[in-house]
Short mmCIF file of C-alpha atoms (C1' of nucleotides) in Angstrom, two decimals:
data_model
loop_
_atom_site.label_atom_id
_atom_site.label_comp_id
_atom_site.label_asym_id
_atom_site.label_seq_id
_atom_site.Cartn_x
_atom_site.Cartn_y
_atom_site.Cartn_z
CA MET B 1 -52.31 -24.16 -25.34
CA VAL B 2 -51.48 -20.69 -24.23
CA ASP B 3 -51.67 -20.27 -20.50
CA GLY B 4 -52.91 -16.89 -19.45
CA ALA B 5 -50.35 -16.94 -16.69
CA GLN B 6 -48.75 -13.74 -15.57
CA ASP B 7 -45.15 -13.08 -16.42
CA ARG B 8 -44.17 -12.87 -12.79
CA SER B 9 -41.00 -14.80 -13.33
CA THR B 10 -40.34 -15.82 -9.79
CA GLN B 11 -38.84 -19.25 -9.49
CA ALA B 12 -41.96 -20.55 -7.81
CA ASP B 13 -43.99 -19.44 -10.82
CA GLN B 14 -41.60 -21.04 -13.24
CA ALA B 15 -41.71 -24.27 -11.30
CA PHE B 16 -45.49 -24.12 -11.25
CA ARG B 17 -45.76 -23.55 -14.97
CA ARG B 18 -43.17 -26.11 -15.94
CA LEU B 19 -44.65 -28.83 -13.77
CA LYS B 20 -48.21 -28.07 -14.77
CA ASP B 21 -47.24 -28.01 -18.41
CA ALA B 22 -45.51 -31.35 -18.10
CA ILE B 23 -48.60 -32.81 -16.46
CA VAL B 24 -51.11 -31.30 -18.88
CA ARG B 25 -49.06 -32.38 -21.88
CA GLY B 26 -48.85 -35.90 -20.54
CA GLU B 27 -45.08 -35.88 -20.10
CA MET B 28 -45.55 -36.54 -16.45
CA LYS B 29 -47.99 -39.41 -16.39
CA PRO B 30 -50.71 -40.09 -13.83
CA GLY B 31 -49.31 -41.80 -10.78
CA MET B 32 -45.76 -40.62 -11.37
CA GLN B 33 -44.08 -39.73 -8.11
CA ALA B 34 -41.29 -37.37 -7.18
CA LEU B 35 -39.82 -35.96 -4.01
CA GLU B 36 -39.21 -32.32 -3.32
CA PRO B 37 -35.41 -32.62 -3.34
CA GLU B 38 -35.53 -34.41 -6.69
CA LEU B 39 -37.68 -31.74 -8.28
CA ALA B 40 -35.57 -29.00 -6.76
CA LEU B 41 -32.50 -30.56 -8.32
CA ARG B 42 -34.19 -31.05 -11.68
CA LEU B 43 -35.52 -27.52 -11.77
CA GLY B 44 -32.32 -25.99 -10.51
CA MET B 45 -33.70 -24.24 -7.47
CA SER B 46 -34.13 -24.84 -3.76
CA ARG B 47 -36.95 -26.72 -2.16
CA THR B 48 -38.84 -23.58 -1.16
CA PRO B 49 -40.14 -22.45 -4.58
CA VAL B 50 -40.74 -26.06 -5.55
CA ARG B 51 -42.87 -26.51 -2.48
CA GLU B 52 -44.87 -23.41 -3.26
CA ALA B 53 -45.46 -24.64 -6.79
CA LEU B 54 -46.56 -28.02 -5.51
CA ILE B 55 -49.02 -26.43 -3.13
CA ARG B 56 -50.61 -24.54 -5.98
CA LEU B 57 -50.71 -27.66 -8.13
CA GLU B 58 -52.33 -29.60 -5.33
CA GLN B 59 -54.93 -26.88 -4.88
CA GLU B 60 -55.77 -27.12 -8.57
CA GLY B 61 -55.99 -30.88 -8.39
CA PHE B 62 -53.04 -31.76 -10.61
CA VAL B 63 -50.99 -33.48 -7.94
CA GLU B 64 -51.50 -35.05 -4.57
CA LEU B 65 -49.08 -34.45 -1.73
CA THR B 66 -48.61 -37.13 0.87
CA PRO B 67 -46.38 -36.53 3.86
CA ARG B 68 -43.50 -38.93 3.22
CA ARG B 69 -43.99 -39.95 -0.39
CA GLY B 70 -43.72 -36.54 -1.96
CA MET B 71 -45.76 -35.52 -4.95
CA ARG B 72 -47.87 -37.85 -7.05
CA VAL B 73 -49.34 -36.77 -10.36
CA ALA B 74 -53.10 -37.01 -10.01
CA ALA B 75 -54.68 -40.15 -11.40
CA LEU B 76 -57.04 -39.93 -14.34
CA SER B 77 -59.45 -42.76 -13.86
CA PRO B 78 -62.33 -43.16 -16.27
CA ARG B 79 -64.47 -41.75 -13.52
CA ASP B 80 -62.28 -38.66 -13.24
CA ILE B 81 -62.43 -38.11 -16.97
CA ARG B 82 -66.18 -38.50 -16.96
CA GLU B 83 -66.59 -36.08 -14.09
CA ILE B 84 -64.21 -33.50 -15.52
CA THR B 85 -65.89 -33.58 -18.90
CA GLU B 86 -69.27 -33.24 -17.30
CA VAL B 87 -68.30 -30.13 -15.36
CA LEU B 88 -66.50 -28.61 -18.31
CA ALA B 89 -69.45 -29.18 -20.61
CA CYS B 90 -71.81 -27.67 -18.08
CA LEU B 91 -69.65 -24.57 -17.73
CA GLU B 92 -69.30 -24.24 -21.48
CA VAL B 93 -73.04 -24.24 -21.97
CA GLU B 94 -73.22 -21.36 -19.54
CA ALA B 95 -70.38 -19.61 -21.35
CA ALA B 96 -72.13 -20.01 -24.69
CA GLU B 97 -75.26 -18.44 -23.24
CA ARG B 98 -73.37 -15.50 -21.78
CA LEU B 99 -71.55 -15.02 -25.02
CA ALA B 100 -74.77 -14.92 -27.04
CA LEU B 101 -76.27 -12.49 -24.54
CA ARG B 102 -73.54 -9.94 -24.83
CA ARG B 103 -72.47 -8.29 -28.04
CA CYS B 104 -69.43 -10.01 -29.53
CA THR B 105 -66.84 -7.94 -31.33
CA ALA B 106 -66.09 -8.75 -34.95
CA GLY B 107 -62.56 -9.66 -33.92
CA GLU B 108 -63.78 -12.28 -31.48
CA LEU B 109 -66.11 -13.79 -34.03
CA ALA B 110 -63.27 -13.90 -36.54
CA GLN B 111 -61.17 -15.83 -34.05
CA PHE B 112 -63.96 -18.35 -33.63
CA ASP B 113 -64.26 -18.72 -37.37
CA ALA B 114 -60.52 -19.17 -37.69
CA ALA B 115 -60.49 -21.92 -35.07
CA ILE B 116 -63.35 -23.72 -36.78
CA ALA B 117 -61.67 -23.38 -40.17
CA ALA B 118 -58.51 -24.84 -38.68
CA MET B 119 -60.52 -27.73 -37.28
CA ASP B 120 -62.13 -28.36 -40.67
CA ALA B 121 -58.78 -28.27 -42.39
CA ALA B 122 -57.24 -30.63 -39.85
CA LEU B 123 -60.18 -32.97 -40.24
CA GLU B 124 -59.74 -33.12 -44.00
CA ALA B 125 -56.03 -33.55 -43.65
CA LYS B 126 -56.65 -36.27 -41.07
CA ASP B 127 -54.22 -34.59 -38.74
CA PRO B 128 -55.45 -35.29 -35.21
CA GLU B 129 -52.63 -33.27 -33.69
CA ARG B 130 -53.71 -30.10 -35.44
CA TRP B 131 -57.35 -30.88 -34.83
CA ASN B 132 -56.71 -31.19 -31.12
CA GLU B 133 -54.85 -27.92 -31.09
CA ALA B 134 -57.59 -26.07 -32.98
CA ASP B 135 -60.30 -27.65 -30.85
CA TYR B 136 -58.49 -26.56 -27.73
CA ARG B 137 -58.25 -23.05 -29.13
CA PHE B 138 -61.95 -23.02 -29.87
CA HIS B 139 -62.93 -24.09 -26.39
CA ALA B 140 -60.46 -21.70 -24.79
CA LEU B 141 -61.95 -18.86 -26.83
CA LEU B 142 -65.48 -19.81 -25.89
CA ILE B 143 -64.52 -19.81 -22.26
CA GLU B 144 -62.27 -16.79 -22.15
CA SER B 145 -64.60 -14.43 -23.92
CA CYS B 146 -67.74 -15.31 -22.01
CA GLY B 147 -67.46 -12.26 -19.78
CA ASN B 148 -67.72 -14.04 -16.45
CA ARG B 149 -64.23 -13.89 -14.98
CA HIS B 150 -64.90 -16.47 -12.31
CA LEU B 151 -66.32 -18.86 -14.87
CA VAL B 152 -63.28 -18.23 -17.04
CA GLU B 153 -60.82 -19.18 -14.31
CA THR B 154 -62.66 -22.31 -13.30
CA ALA B 155 -63.45 -23.51 -16.78
CA LYS B 156 -59.87 -22.98 -17.94
CA GLN B 157 -58.70 -25.31 -15.22
CA TYR B 158 -61.17 -27.92 -16.34
CA LEU B 159 -60.14 -27.46 -19.94
CA GLU B 160 -56.56 -28.14 -18.93
CA LYS B 161 -57.61 -31.22 -17.04
CA ALA B 162 -59.61 -32.44 -20.00
CA HIS B 163 -56.57 -31.84 -22.14
CA ARG B 164 -54.54 -34.19 -19.99
CA PHE B 165 -56.83 -36.96 -21.15
CA ARG B 166 -56.42 -36.02 -24.79
CA ALA B 167 -52.66 -35.81 -24.49
CA LEU B 168 -52.58 -39.29 -23.02
CA THR B 169 -54.94 -40.95 -25.47
CA SER B 170 -54.94 -38.87 -28.66
CA VAL B 171 -53.58 -41.80 -30.62
CA HIS B 172 -56.68 -43.83 -30.00
CA ARG B 173 -59.15 -41.20 -31.03
CA ALA B 174 -60.54 -40.30 -34.37
CA PRO B 175 -61.62 -36.64 -34.30
CA PRO B 176 -65.41 -36.58 -34.12
CA VAL B 177 -66.96 -35.15 -37.26
CA TYR B 178 -70.06 -33.76 -35.68
CA SER B 179 -68.00 -31.54 -33.37
CA ASN B 180 -67.15 -29.08 -36.12
CA VAL B 181 -70.75 -28.80 -37.26
CA ASN B 182 -71.87 -28.14 -33.72
CA HIS B 183 -69.19 -25.60 -33.02
CA ALA B 184 -70.07 -23.72 -36.17
CA ALA B 185 -73.75 -23.75 -35.21
CA VAL B 186 -72.98 -22.41 -31.75
CA VAL B 187 -70.91 -19.60 -33.18
CA GLU B 188 -73.73 -18.84 -35.59
CA ALA B 189 -76.17 -18.54 -32.68
CA ILE B 190 -73.71 -16.33 -30.84
CA ARG B 191 -73.32 -14.15 -33.89
CA ARG B 192 -77.10 -13.81 -34.13
CA GLY B 193 -77.25 -13.00 -30.42
CA ASP B 194 -79.57 -15.92 -29.83
CA PRO B 195 -78.81 -17.31 -26.34
CA GLN B 196 -81.58 -19.89 -26.42
CA SER B 197 -80.23 -21.52 -29.58
CA ALA B 198 -76.67 -21.31 -28.33
CA VAL B 199 -77.66 -23.11 -25.16
CA ASP B 200 -79.78 -25.71 -26.93
CA ILE B 201 -77.13 -26.50 -29.50
CA HIS B 202 -74.31 -26.71 -27.03
CA ARG B 203 -76.39 -28.74 -24.65
CA ALA B 204 -77.15 -31.25 -27.38
CA HIS B 205 -73.46 -31.29 -28.19
CA LYS B 206 -72.71 -31.95 -24.57
CA ARG B 207 -75.00 -34.95 -24.53
CA ARG B 208 -73.44 -36.50 -27.61
CA TRP B 209 -70.00 -35.65 -26.31
CA LEU B 210 -70.62 -37.48 -23.05
CA ARG B 211 -72.12 -40.49 -24.81
CA GLU B 212 -69.13 -40.74 -27.08
CA LEU B 213 -66.84 -40.35 -24.10
CA ASP B 214 -68.53 -43.21 -22.32
CA ASP B 215 -67.89 -45.42 -25.35
CA ILE B 216 -64.25 -44.43 -25.40
CA LEU B 217 -63.91 -45.06 -21.70
CA ARG B 218 -65.52 -48.46 -21.94
CA HIS B 219 -63.09 -49.30 -24.71
CA LEU B 220 -60.10 -48.04 -22.75
CA GLN B 221 -61.17 -49.93 -19.69
CA SER B 222 -61.26 -53.21 -21.56
CA SER B 223 -57.97 -52.54 -23.35
CA ASP B 224 -56.42 -51.72 -19.97
CA ASP B 225 -54.42 -48.70 -21.04
CA PRO B 226 -51.60 -48.25 -18.55
CA ALA B 227 -51.71 -44.47 -18.92
CA ILE B 228 -55.14 -44.42 -17.33
CA PRO B 229 -54.94 -46.01 -13.91
CA HIS B 230 -58.26 -47.40 -12.81
CA GLY B 231 -59.10 -45.17 -9.87
CA MET W 1 -70.77 -24.50 7.68
CA VAL W 2 -68.80 -27.65 8.14
CA ASP W 3 -65.66 -27.68 6.09
CA GLY W 4 -64.72 -31.11 4.83
CA ALA W 5 -61.11 -30.23 5.59
CA GLN W 6 -58.72 -32.92 6.61
CA ASP W 7 -57.42 -32.97 10.12
CA ARG W 8 -53.84 -32.63 8.99
CA SER W 9 -52.96 -30.25 11.77
CA THR W 10 -49.85 -28.75 10.30
CA GLN W 11 -49.47 -25.08 11.07
CA ALA W 12 -49.92 -24.22 7.41
CA ASP W 13 -53.28 -25.99 7.43
CA GLN W 14 -54.36 -24.24 10.59
CA ALA W 15 -53.40 -20.90 9.12
CA PHE W 16 -55.28 -21.74 5.94
CA ARG W 17 -58.42 -22.72 7.76
CA ARG W 18 -58.39 -19.85 10.20
CA LEU W 19 -57.83 -17.24 7.52
CA LYS W 20 -60.36 -18.73 5.14
CA ASP W 21 -62.90 -18.99 7.90
CA ALA W 22 -62.38 -15.38 8.85
CA ILE W 23 -62.85 -14.33 5.25
CA VAL W 24 -65.89 -16.49 4.56
CA ARG W 25 -67.56 -15.37 7.77
CA GLY W 26 -66.96 -11.77 6.92
CA GLU W 27 -64.67 -11.07 9.83
CA MET W 28 -61.95 -10.12 7.41
CA LYS W 29 -63.67 -7.75 5.07
CA PRO W 30 -63.02 -7.31 1.35
CA GLY W 31 -60.05 -5.09 0.73
CA MET W 32 -58.51 -5.67 4.13
CA GLN W 33 -54.77 -5.90 3.89
CA ALA W 34 -52.11 -7.60 5.94
CA LEU W 35 -48.45 -8.39 5.63
CA GLU W 36 -46.88 -11.77 6.13
CA PRO W 37 -45.01 -10.78 9.29
CA GLU W 38 -48.21 -9.38 10.80
CA LEU W 39 -50.15 -12.56 10.13
CA ALA W 40 -47.28 -14.70 11.36
CA LEU W 41 -47.31 -12.77 14.59
CA ARG W 42 -51.08 -12.94 14.93
CA LEU W 43 -51.20 -16.66 14.23
CA GLY W 44 -48.21 -17.44 16.40
CA MET W 45 -46.04 -19.08 13.78
CA SER W 46 -43.28 -18.19 11.38
CA ARG W 47 -43.72 -16.71 7.95
CA THR W 48 -43.31 -20.02 6.16
CA PRO W 49 -46.61 -21.71 7.02
CA VAL W 50 -48.41 -18.39 6.68
CA ARG W 51 -47.01 -18.03 3.19
CA GLU W 52 -48.14 -21.49 2.26
CA ALA W 53 -51.63 -20.77 3.53
CA LEU W 54 -51.73 -17.52 1.58
CA ILE W 55 -50.70 -19.28 -1.60
CA ARG W 56 -53.57 -21.71 -1.21
CA LEU W 57 -55.99 -18.91 -0.46
CA GLU W 58 -54.83 -17.02 -3.51
CA GLN W 59 -55.29 -20.10 -5.67
CA GLU W 60 -58.86 -20.38 -4.42
CA GLY W 61 -59.50 -16.73 -5.07
CA PHE W 62 -60.02 -15.56 -1.51
CA VAL W 63 -57.04 -13.23 -1.37
CA GLU W 64 -54.74 -11.45 -3.77
CA LEU W 65 -51.03 -11.33 -3.20
CA THR W 66 -49.11 -8.35 -4.47
CA PRO W 67 -45.33 -8.24 -4.14
CA ARG W 68 -44.85 -5.42 -1.64
CA ARG W 69 -48.31 -4.89 -0.24
CA GLY W 70 -48.87 -8.30 1.20
CA MET W 71 -52.23 -9.99 1.21
CA ARG W 72 -55.49 -8.32 0.32
CA VAL W 73 -58.82 -9.96 0.98
CA ALA W 74 -60.48 -10.38 -2.39
CA ALA W 75 -63.02 -7.71 -3.28
CA LEU W 76 -66.66 -8.62 -3.69
CA SER W 77 -67.95 -6.21 -6.27
CA PRO W 78 -71.52 -6.56 -7.47
CA ARG W 79 -70.03 -8.06 -10.59
CA ASP W 80 -68.13 -10.66 -8.57
CA ILE W 81 -71.26 -11.59 -6.68
CA ARG W 82 -73.23 -11.87 -9.89
CA GLU W 83 -70.59 -14.03 -11.52
CA ILE W 84 -70.13 -16.28 -8.51
CA THR W 85 -73.85 -16.83 -8.15
CA GLU W 86 -74.15 -17.60 -11.82
CA VAL W 87 -71.48 -20.28 -11.71
CA LEU W 88 -72.80 -21.75 -8.50
CA ALA W 89 -76.33 -21.93 -9.83
CA CYS W 90 -75.13 -23.57 -13.01
CA LEU W 91 -73.19 -26.19 -11.07
CA GLU W 92 -76.12 -26.83 -8.78
CA VAL W 93 -78.42 -27.53 -11.67
CA GLU W 94 -75.95 -30.13 -12.82
CA ALA W 95 -75.76 -31.53 -9.30
CA ALA W 96 -79.53 -31.78 -9.07
CA GLU W 97 -79.62 -33.72 -12.31
CA ARG W 98 -76.89 -36.11 -11.19
CA LEU W 99 -78.65 -36.58 -7.90
CA ALA W 100 -81.94 -37.44 -9.56
CA LEU W 101 -80.18 -39.85 -11.90
CA ARG W 102 -78.61 -41.90 -9.18
CA ARG W 103 -80.49 -43.65 -6.43
CA CYS W 104 -80.52 -41.58 -3.27
CA THR W 105 -80.36 -43.33 0.07
CA ALA W 106 -83.19 -42.77 2.51
CA GLY W 107 -80.71 -41.15 4.87
CA GLU W 108 -79.70 -38.56 2.32
CA LEU W 109 -83.30 -37.74 1.53
CA ALA W 110 -84.02 -37.39 5.22
CA GLN W 111 -81.18 -34.89 5.52
CA PHE W 112 -82.67 -32.85 2.70
CA ASP W 113 -86.05 -32.93 4.37
CA ALA W 114 -84.52 -31.86 7.65
CA ALA W 115 -82.76 -28.91 6.03
CA ILE W 116 -85.96 -27.80 4.34
CA ALA W 117 -87.91 -28.18 7.56
CA ALA W 118 -85.32 -26.05 9.31
CA MET W 119 -85.66 -23.42 6.61
CA ASP W 120 -89.43 -23.42 6.96
CA ALA W 121 -89.19 -23.10 10.71
CA ALA W 122 -86.68 -20.27 10.45
CA LEU W 123 -88.90 -18.52 7.95
CA GLU W 124 -91.91 -18.69 10.27
CA ALA W 125 -89.79 -17.58 13.20
CA LYS W 126 -88.39 -14.78 11.04
CA ASP W 127 -84.89 -15.78 12.04
CA PRO W 128 -82.65 -14.93 9.08
CA GLU W 129 -79.61 -16.27 10.88
CA ARG W 130 -81.06 -19.75 11.18
CA TRP W 131 -82.52 -19.55 7.71
CA ASN W 132 -79.12 -18.78 6.27
CA GLU W 133 -77.58 -21.65 8.15
CA ALA W 134 -80.24 -24.12 6.98
CA ASP W 135 -80.09 -22.83 3.43
CA TYR W 136 -76.33 -23.29 3.43
CA ARG W 137 -76.80 -26.82 4.70
CA PHE W 138 -79.29 -27.57 1.96
CA HIS W 139 -77.01 -26.35 -0.80
CA ALA W 140 -74.01 -28.11 0.69
CA LEU W 141 -75.99 -31.34 0.78
CA LEU W 142 -77.14 -30.94 -2.80
CA ILE W 143 -73.57 -30.41 -3.90
CA GLU W 144 -71.82 -32.97 -1.75
CA SER W 145 -74.10 -35.86 -2.55
CA CYS W 146 -74.23 -35.35 -6.30
CA GLY W 147 -71.67 -38.07 -6.91
CA ASN W 148 -69.29 -36.05 -9.09
CA ARG W 149 -66.25 -35.45 -6.89
CA HIS W 150 -64.80 -32.78 -9.11
CA LEU W 151 -68.09 -30.94 -9.20
CA VAL W 152 -68.27 -31.23 -5.44
CA GLU W 153 -64.89 -29.61 -4.90
CA THR W 154 -65.51 -26.76 -7.27
CA ALA W 155 -69.07 -26.06 -6.22
CA LYS W 156 -68.13 -26.07 -2.55
CA GLN W 157 -65.64 -23.32 -3.21
CA TYR W 158 -68.30 -21.31 -4.96
CA LEU W 159 -70.73 -21.93 -2.15
CA GLU W 160 -68.19 -20.54 0.26
CA LYS W 161 -67.67 -17.52 -1.90
CA ALA W 162 -71.40 -16.96 -2.15
CA HIS W 163 -71.55 -17.24 1.60
CA ARG W 164 -69.12 -14.36 1.94
CA PHE W 165 -71.74 -12.16 0.38
CA ARG W 166 -74.44 -13.38 2.74
CA ALA W 167 -72.24 -12.91 5.75
CA LEU W 168 -71.57 -9.34 4.73
CA THR W 169 -75.13 -8.36 3.89
CA SER W 170 -77.45 -10.73 5.74
CA VAL W 171 -78.96 -7.84 7.64
CA HIS W 172 -80.37 -6.29 4.51
CA ARG W 173 -82.01 -9.40 3.21
CA ALA W 174 -85.40 -10.85 3.85
CA PRO W 175 -85.26 -14.59 3.26
CA PRO W 176 -87.00 -15.30 -0.03
CA VAL W 177 -90.18 -17.28 0.45
CA TYR W 178 -90.16 -19.03 -2.89
CA SER W 179 -86.80 -20.62 -2.13
CA ASN W 180 -88.26 -23.13 0.26
CA VAL W 181 -90.98 -24.14 -2.16
CA ASN W 182 -88.44 -24.65 -4.91
CA HIS W 183 -86.06 -26.59 -2.75
CA ALA W 184 -88.84 -28.89 -1.66
CA ALA W 185 -89.88 -29.41 -5.28
CA VAL W 186 -86.33 -30.25 -6.32
CA VAL W 187 -86.02 -32.79 -3.53
CA GLU W 188 -89.33 -34.26 -4.58
CA ALA W 189 -88.06 -34.70 -8.13
CA ILE W 190 -84.86 -36.25 -6.81
CA ARG W 191 -86.88 -38.63 -4.66
CA ARG W 192 -88.93 -39.64 -7.70
CA GLY W 193 -85.74 -40.10 -9.68
CA ASP W 194 -86.92 -37.58 -12.27
CA PRO W 195 -83.84 -35.75 -13.58
CA GLN W 196 -85.74 -33.70 -16.14
CA SER W 197 -88.01 -32.18 -13.50
CA ALA W 198 -85.12 -31.64 -11.13
CA VAL W 199 -83.25 -29.73 -13.80
CA ASP W 200 -86.27 -27.72 -14.91
CA ILE W 201 -87.24 -26.75 -11.40
CA HIS W 202 -83.77 -25.82 -10.32
CA ARG W 203 -83.17 -23.95 -13.54
CA ALA W 204 -86.29 -21.90 -12.98
CA HIS W 205 -85.14 -21.30 -9.44
CA LYS W 206 -81.80 -20.16 -10.77
CA ARG W 207 -83.45 -17.62 -13.04
CA ARG W 208 -85.53 -16.12 -10.23
CA TRP W 209 -82.55 -16.24 -7.92
CA LEU W 210 -80.43 -14.24 -10.34
CA ARG W 211 -83.21 -11.73 -10.98
CA GLU W 212 -83.65 -11.18 -7.29
CA LEU W 213 -79.92 -10.88 -6.87
CA ASP W 214 -79.76 -8.18 -9.49
CA ASP W 215 -82.38 -6.21 -7.59
CA ILE W 216 -80.42 -6.54 -4.38
CA LEU W 217 -77.23 -5.51 -6.10
CA ARG W 218 -78.85 -2.48 -7.66
CA HIS W 219 -80.11 -1.53 -4.24
CA LEU W 220 -76.72 -2.02 -2.61
CA GLN W 221 -75.01 -0.07 -5.31
CA SER W 222 -77.21 2.93 -4.72
CA SER W 223 -76.93 2.67 -0.95
CA ASP W 224 -73.15 2.46 -1.33
CA ASP W 225 -72.50 -0.26 1.21
CA PRO W 226 -68.92 0.06 2.35
CA ALA W 227 -68.60 -3.70 2.79
CA ILE W 228 -68.98 -4.19 -0.93
CA PRO W 229 -66.29 -2.24 -2.71
CA HIS W 230 -67.28 -1.35 -6.24
CA GLY W 231 -64.88 -3.45 -8.20
"C1'" DA C 1 -36.94 -69.22 8.42
"C1'" DA C 2 -39.91 -65.74 9.84
"C1'" DT C 3 -41.04 -62.08 12.71
"C1'" DA C 4 -40.09 -58.45 15.76
"C1'" DC C 5 -37.26 -54.90 17.39
"C1'" DG C 6 -34.14 -51.15 16.84
"C1'" DA C 7 -31.06 -48.08 14.60
"C1'" DA C 8 -29.83 -45.31 10.68
"C1'" DC C 9 -31.63 -42.59 7.08
"C1'" DA C 10 -34.22 -39.28 4.77
"C1'" DA C 11 -38.14 -36.30 3.67
"C1'" DT C 12 -41.04 -33.06 5.39
"C1'" DG C 13 -42.60 -28.98 8.10
"C1'" DT C 14 -40.99 -24.99 10.07
"C1'" DA C 15 -37.76 -21.39 11.37
"C1'" DT C 16 -34.35 -18.25 10.13
"C1'" DG C 17 -30.99 -15.74 7.39
"C1'" DC C 18 -29.96 -12.94 3.48
"C1'" DA C 19 -30.02 -10.43 -0.88
"C1'" DT C 20 -33.02 -7.89 -3.67
"C1'" DT C 21 -35.96 -4.31 -4.45
"C1'" DA C 22 -39.88 -1.35 -3.98
"C1'" DA C 23 -41.94 2.21 -1.11
"C1'" DT C 24 -41.39 6.02 1.90
"C1'" DC C 25 -39.38 10.08 3.42
"C1'" DA C 26 -36.06 13.66 3.84
"C1'" DG C 27 -33.48 17.04 1.60
"C1'" DC C 28 -32.44 19.79 -2.29
"C1'" DG C 29 -33.35 22.47 -6.31
"C1'" DT C 30 -36.44 25.37 -9.07
"C1'" DA Q 1 -44.45 25.87 -2.23
"C1'" DC Q 2 -43.90 22.04 -5.20
"C1'" DG Q 3 -41.49 18.54 -7.52
"C1'" DC Q 4 -37.53 15.64 -8.00
"C1'" DT Q 5 -33.71 12.85 -6.35
"C1'" DG Q 6 -31.39 9.92 -3.25
"C1'" DA Q 7 -31.10 7.26 1.03
"C1'" DT Q 8 -33.25 4.43 4.34
"C1'" DT Q 9 -36.41 0.91 5.53
"C1'" DA Q 10 -38.68 -3.21 5.29
"C1'" DA Q 11 -41.23 -6.93 2.84
"C1'" DT Q 12 -40.62 -10.46 -0.18
"C1'" DG Q 13 -38.47 -14.51 -2.57
"C1'" DC Q 14 -35.36 -17.81 -1.95
"C1'" DA Q 15 -31.83 -20.61 0.38
"C1'" DT Q 16 -30.54 -23.08 4.21
"C1'" DA Q 17 -30.66 -25.10 8.80
"C1'" DC Q 18 -32.85 -28.08 11.97
"C1'" DA Q 19 -36.05 -30.98 14.53
"C1'" DT Q 20 -39.49 -34.38 13.90
"C1'" DT Q 21 -41.02 -38.50 12.27
"C1'" DG Q 22 -41.98 -42.23 9.17
"C1'" DT Q 23 -39.54 -45.72 6.56
"C1'" DT Q 24 -36.31 -49.05 5.69
"C1'" DC Q 25 -32.77 -52.11 6.52
"C1'" DG Q 26 -30.19 -55.10 9.47
"C1'" DT Q 27 -29.96 -58.00 13.35
"C1'" DA Q 28 -31.43 -60.92 16.85
"C1'" DT Q 29 -34.71 -64.02 18.79
"C1'" DT Q 30 -38.19 -67.69 18.69
#
DNA sequence: AATACGAACAATGTATGCATTAATCAGCGT
DNA sequence: ACGCTGATTAATGCATACATTGTTCGTATT
């Protein structure tokens, strides 16, 4: 869950990080509204840095700003979740390929192994919280070490958006078993320096992932979860 | 080159659009610097809306803001260009698949055909300017009609970034002939509703595209084009 | 009673003021 | 002559002020 944010500790940056964190962690739920003066009061600063933070958040798609109604936390309709996952998966396949193409350091590979081990452990312990955390770490690693800085920035944003969904619905989900197997296989292909396998494996994972997601979304839609406004 | 921007005509929005346009069109070259008071003067407004525009531009990766040195137009190193193209190509493959999966309207298909026809005409007339414009239109269409709104937003930003490169180096480039053939084939697959072909064709196009790009970049690097600072 | 009109209110968009702080430059010392 | 130190300058980050404008509430009219 570590944000690679700089330690520029201007108030605008703090506001940005605190608000984004609250949104990503699901503390500020989709549709929640707030006005600039409110936020300024809550964050203990003037409107100016709050405004700057909101502008950045809007640009990243975490909030919407409407002239008289202030900020609204971006909705997460089933469609949004589907679209976000699709883009993220697509970028991750690319990342996996890049990663297999370049030579990974032993340290990087060890980090991957550690994340997978943590996922396995969490799965055995039936601890979805820990599993989520380890899974996030795995995906963040995959993205951050792919070598394409532009891809890194974009994919990290999508990972955060995908995490919003998890934070809002983690209770409902059983951690998928096949995920760990796939992740391990991808890392194996990366270790071998076999881009074709890495791509194929992760692409197959992507397909299953999206199918499973569609099931979850159908289920959520019928159960009418209030945390997921129907867009 | 149409930006889907809203017609919110606040000064901040105008500043954002004008600056972004200048950057994308290559009028403001990579590395160019400016201070907030300068820009405020040039744009005929106070620092506040300029600042807000700069924050948005920074978030999109078009400028860098450093505490005492003001704004700097983002560099476009060969590496940046490579990375941007890679991400864009990857997103476009996804877009092509989505597009083939859903039913395209006749109007949309006609627009694709028109763009391709314009590219063909420009190629025969050896008019790189028009070819660029038509090619941009084709890619924008492919992206904007793919049906995944998140993908649309992200890919459009990458298309704009890719266009920076073209605007800065269009003189050097001969329009690639195979592009038109590929584009036509992709549209054909989309028309047939054949996602597998659409993906395969566009993926092959992507590979050639990147290979050609690497050649261009090698050439530029040796010729030491001042417009492309070595990152 | 319901609707329309108007007045008060409040949030935003923008301008401006101010303290902080980094960069530049002059002057001094070696 | 060169490097270091201190003072000046000016850009930023933030706070605040203000005009605009949409919203809401109350009142009056049909």
